[in-house]
Amino acid sequence: MRIAIISDVHANLEALEVVLADIRQRECEQIVCLGDFVGYGPDPNACVDRLAPLVDGRRVAGNHDRAAVGKLDITFFNPFAQAAIRWTQRTLHATVQQYLRDLPAEWSQDGPLPFLAVHASPRDPIEEYVLDAATAAASFRHRAFAVCFHGHTHIPALFLASGGDVAGQPFLPDEEVRLDPQLRYLINVGSVGQPRDGDPRAAYAVLDEEAATVRLFRLAYPLERTQEKMHREGLPAVLAERLSVGR
Ligand code: ZN
């Protein structure tokens, strides 16, 4: 079975639609969402309404999802993120609020290639940023997973563990990564709706369970349309501008 893994949609409906069309074309049978459905972007209700039936229970909470329903303190968010969260809190429909409130911190898949799914890290599923091998190593020590998918940093990355040794490397688009059963993997699938690795294109990954491979895809989307909506809604201009540069 081919499984699409998406993360950090951040209420960006234009990016989400382009990714969903690509997922359909690649005949993925399941979609897993690693959280941050909302926050930053202008379409939180539409994105949750669109995704909820497609992921069908295969989803976890991100820090912005928790913050948007008052389950996470936003004191440590930067001022622009705080402003976007307050706008999101005012904008969310009751059914979407309930959906976000009920999101679990982690989710795991059995089958030929079992994996764990979290937003941030196996050690701290909601808030920890895994940007280097030392931080990844703490999660490999903390939990006995073979493969874990995560997001949160908005930067695609592969962390591999062999015994106590952990190495990190970029997760490059269109490169097929064969999962070696002798190794353990922490795989960051990047962000659909607000990439931050310098490439403004939406990111998502596809896991092929039988082949034991994973591939990252990058897709251009009409980001000017998202930016227009953000300006119209009075969301911070800096959040709209960063979509153009992917930072
Ligand atoms: Zn995020």
PDB file of N, CA and C in Angstrom, residues 140-180:
ATOM      1  N   PHE A 140      15.512   8.757  19.629  1.00  0.00           N
ATOM      2  CA  PHE A 140      15.806   7.343  19.363  1.00  0.00           C
ATOM      3  C   PHE A 140      16.022   6.589  20.680  1.00  0.00           C
ATOM      4  N   ARG A 141      16.621   7.271  21.664  1.00  0.00           N
ATOM      5  CA  ARG A 141      16.836   6.623  22.970  1.00  0.00           C
ATOM      6  C   ARG A 141      15.519   6.512  23.750  1.00  0.00           C
ATOM      7  N   HIS A 142      14.666   7.509  23.566  1.00  0.00           N
ATOM      8  CA  HIS A 142      13.443   7.619  24.364  1.00  0.00           C
ATOM      9  C   HIS A 142      12.390   6.574  24.005  1.00  0.00           C
ATOM     10  N   ARG A 143      12.295   6.223  22.715  1.00  0.00           N
ATOM     11  CA  ARG A 143      11.251   5.309  22.252  1.00  0.00           C
ATOM     12  C   ARG A 143      11.833   4.236  21.357  1.00  0.00           C
ATOM     13  N   ALA A 144      11.185   3.071  21.326  1.00  0.00           N
ATOM     14  CA  ALA A 144      11.708   1.925  20.563  1.00  0.00           C
ATOM     15  C   ALA A 144      11.093   1.812  19.160  1.00  0.00           C
ATOM     16  N   PHE A 145      10.895   2.925  18.472  1.00  0.00           N
ATOM     17  CA  PHE A 145      10.312   2.873  17.122  1.00  0.00           C
ATOM     18  C   PHE A 145      11.373   2.491  16.082  1.00  0.00           C
ATOM     19  N   ALA A 146      10.924   1.847  14.987  1.00  0.00           N
ATOM     20  CA  ALA A 146      11.830   1.584  13.865  1.00  0.00           C
ATOM     21  C   ALA A 146      11.757   2.732  12.863  1.00  0.00           C
ATOM     22  N   VAL A 147      10.524   3.190  12.598  1.00  0.00           N
ATOM     23  CA  VAL A 147      10.314   4.310  11.673  1.00  0.00           C
ATOM     24  C   VAL A 147       9.328   5.277  12.310  1.00  0.00           C
ATOM     25  N   CYS A 148       9.685   6.547  12.335  1.00  0.00           N
ATOM     26  CA  CYS A 148       8.750   7.567  12.816  1.00  0.00           C
ATOM     27  C   CYS A 148       8.730   8.720  11.815  1.00  0.00           C
ATOM     28  N   PHE A 149       7.520   9.172  11.453  1.00  0.00           N
ATOM     29  CA  PHE A 149       7.367  10.360  10.611  1.00  0.00           C
ATOM     30  C   PHE A 149       7.006  11.536  11.496  1.00  0.00           C
ATOM     31  N   HIS A 150       7.595  12.703  11.197  1.00  0.00           N
ATOM     32  CA  HIS A 150       7.277  13.907  11.952  1.00  0.00           C
ATOM     33  C   HIS A 150       7.382  15.133  11.051  1.00  0.00           C
ATOM     34  N   GLY A 151       7.054  16.303  11.626  1.00  0.00           N
ATOM     35  CA  GLY A 151       7.097  17.562  10.882  1.00  0.00           C
ATOM     36  C   GLY A 151       7.618  18.652  11.799  1.00  0.00           C
ATOM     37  N   HIS A 152       6.825  19.735  11.953  1.00  0.00           N
ATOM     38  CA  HIS A 152       7.055  20.792  12.940  1.00  0.00           C
ATOM     39  C   HIS A 152       8.130  21.805  12.570  1.00  0.00           C
ATOM     40  N   THR A 153       9.300  21.367  12.055  1.00  0.00           N
ATOM     41  CA  THR A 153      10.343  22.332  11.696  1.00  0.00           C
ATOM     42  C   THR A 153      10.078  22.935  10.310  1.00  0.00           C
ATOM     43  N   HIS A 154       9.239  22.278   9.516  1.00  0.00           N
ATOM     44  CA  HIS A 154       8.942  22.686   8.130  1.00  0.00           C
ATOM     45  C   HIS A 154      10.170  22.501   7.229  1.00  0.00           C
ATOM     46  N   ILE A 155      11.099  21.672   7.656  1.00  0.00           N
ATOM     47  CA  ILE A 155      12.315  21.404   6.886  1.00  0.00           C
ATOM     48  C   ILE A 155      12.444  19.887   6.687  1.00  0.00           C
ATOM     49  N   PRO A 156      12.319  19.405   5.435  1.00  0.00           N
ATOM     50  CA  PRO A 156      12.426  17.962   5.217  1.00  0.00           C
ATOM     51  C   PRO A 156      13.798  17.459   5.643  1.00  0.00           C
ATOM     52  N   ALA A 157      13.843  16.312   6.326  1.00  0.00           N
ATOM     53  CA  ALA A 157      15.122  15.781   6.815  1.00  0.00           C
ATOM     54  C   ALA A 157      14.989  14.294   7.099  1.00  0.00           C
ATOM     55  N   LEU A 158      16.144  13.619   7.045  1.00  0.00           N
ATOM     56  CA  LEU A 158      16.206  12.198   7.399  1.00  0.00           C
ATOM     57  C   LEU A 158      17.219  12.034   8.522  1.00  0.00           C
ATOM     58  N   PHE A 159      16.805  11.406   9.606  1.00  0.00           N
ATOM     59  CA  PHE A 159      17.742  11.052  10.678  1.00  0.00           C
ATOM     60  C   PHE A 159      17.776   9.531  10.751  1.00  0.00           C
ATOM     61  N   LEU A 160      18.987   8.973  10.698  1.00  0.00           N
ATOM     62  CA  LEU A 160      19.163   7.516  10.697  1.00  0.00           C
ATOM     63  C   LEU A 160      19.928   7.116  11.945  1.00  0.00           C
ATOM     64  N   ALA A 161      19.472   6.030  12.577  1.00  0.00           N
ATOM     65  CA  ALA A 161      20.175   5.532  13.760  1.00  0.00           C
ATOM     66  C   ALA A 161      20.643   4.106  13.504  1.00  0.00           C
ATOM     67  N   SER A 162      21.908   3.880  13.854  1.00  0.00           N
ATOM     68  CA  SER A 162      22.475   2.543  13.798  1.00  0.00           C
ATOM     69  C   SER A 162      23.112   2.302  15.154  1.00  0.00           C
ATOM     70  N   GLY A 163      22.473   1.473  15.969  1.00  0.00           N
ATOM     71  CA  GLY A 163      22.908   1.353  17.359  1.00  0.00           C
ATOM     72  C   GLY A 163      22.773   2.715  18.018  1.00  0.00           C
ATOM     73  N   GLY A 164      23.857   3.202  18.629  1.00  0.00           N
ATOM     74  CA  GLY A 164      23.798   4.510  19.280  1.00  0.00           C
ATOM     75  C   GLY A 164      24.207   5.661  18.373  1.00  0.00           C
ATOM     76  N   ASP A 165      24.615   5.352  17.133  1.00  0.00           N
ATOM     77  CA  ASP A 165      25.066   6.413  16.222  1.00  0.00           C
ATOM     78  C   ASP A 165      23.892   6.993  15.445  1.00  0.00           C
ATOM     79  N   VAL A 166      23.798   8.314  15.421  1.00  0.00           N
ATOM     80  CA  VAL A 166      22.709   8.982  14.695  1.00  0.00           C
ATOM     81  C   VAL A 166      23.315   9.985  13.728  1.00  0.00           C
ATOM     82  N   ALA A 167      22.823   9.974  12.485  1.00  0.00           N
ATOM     83  CA  ALA A 167      23.272  10.937  11.483  1.00  0.00           C
ATOM     84  C   ALA A 167      22.059  11.598  10.847  1.00  0.00           C
ATOM     85  N   GLY A 168      22.198  12.866  10.499  1.00  0.00           N
ATOM     86  CA  GLY A 168      21.122  13.585   9.826  1.00  0.00           C
ATOM     87  C   GLY A 168      21.527  13.928   8.408  1.00  0.00           C
ATOM     88  N   GLN A 169      20.563  13.983   7.498  1.00  0.00           N
ATOM     89  CA  GLN A 169      20.840  14.406   6.126  1.00  0.00           C
ATOM     90  C   GLN A 169      19.591  15.039   5.543  1.00  0.00           C
ATOM     91  N   PRO A 170      19.753  15.906   4.530  1.00  0.00           N
ATOM     92  CA  PRO A 170      18.563  16.493   3.904  1.00  0.00           C
ATOM     93  C   PRO A 170      17.729  15.400   3.231  1.00  0.00           C
ATOM     94  N   PHE A 171      16.434  15.601   3.190  1.00  0.00           N
ATOM     95  CA  PHE A 171      15.525  14.682   2.489  1.00  0.00           C
ATOM     96  C   PHE A 171      15.209  15.373   1.167  1.00  0.00           C
ATOM     97  N   LEU A 172      15.858  14.908   0.092  1.00  0.00           N
ATOM     98  CA  LEU A 172      15.781  15.621  -1.183  1.00  0.00           C
ATOM     99  C   LEU A 172      14.602  15.143  -2.029  1.00  0.00           C
ATOM    100  N   PRO A 173      14.011  16.047  -2.817  1.00  0.00           N
ATOM    101  CA  PRO A 173      12.850  15.683  -3.622  1.00  0.00           C
ATOM    102  C   PRO A 173      13.179  14.617  -4.664  1.00  0.00           C
ATOM    103  N   ASP A 174      12.206  13.755  -4.905  1.00  0.00           N
ATOM    104  CA  ASP A 174      12.230  12.765  -5.985  1.00  0.00           C
ATOM    105  C   ASP A 174      13.301  11.685  -5.841  1.00  0.00           C
ATOM    106  N   GLU A 175      13.996  11.679  -4.724  1.00  0.00           N
ATOM    107  CA  GLU A 175      15.024  10.671  -4.500  1.00  0.00           C
ATOM    108  C   GLU A 175      14.358   9.539  -3.708  1.00  0.00           C
ATOM    109  N   GLU A 176      14.439   8.310  -4.239  1.00  0.00           N
ATOM    110  CA  GLU A 176      13.810   7.196  -3.537  1.00  0.00           C
ATOM    111  C   GLU A 176      14.729   6.727  -2.406  1.00  0.00           C
ATOM    112  N   VAL A 177      14.221   6.756  -1.183  1.00  0.00           N
ATOM    113  CA  VAL A 177      15.016   6.325  -0.029  1.00  0.00           C
ATOM    114  C   VAL A 177      14.549   4.929   0.369  1.00  0.00           C
ATOM    115  N   ARG A 178      15.468   3.970   0.282  1.00  0.00           N
ATOM    116  CA  ARG A 178      15.129   2.593   0.667  1.00  0.00           C
ATOM    117  C   ARG A 178      15.356   2.434   2.170  1.00  0.00           C
ATOM    118  N   LEU A 179      14.347   1.978   2.880  1.00  0.00           N
ATOM    119  CA  LEU A 179      14.447   1.856   4.336  1.00  0.00           C
ATOM    120  C   LEU A 179      15.117   0.525   4.679  1.00  0.00           C
ATOM    121  N   ASP A 180      16.293   0.615   5.244  1.00  0.00           N
ATOM    122  CA  ASP A 180      17.090  -0.555   5.603  1.00  0.00           C
ATOM    123  C   ASP A 180      16.575  -1.104   6.937  1.00  0.00           C
TER     124      ASP A 180
END
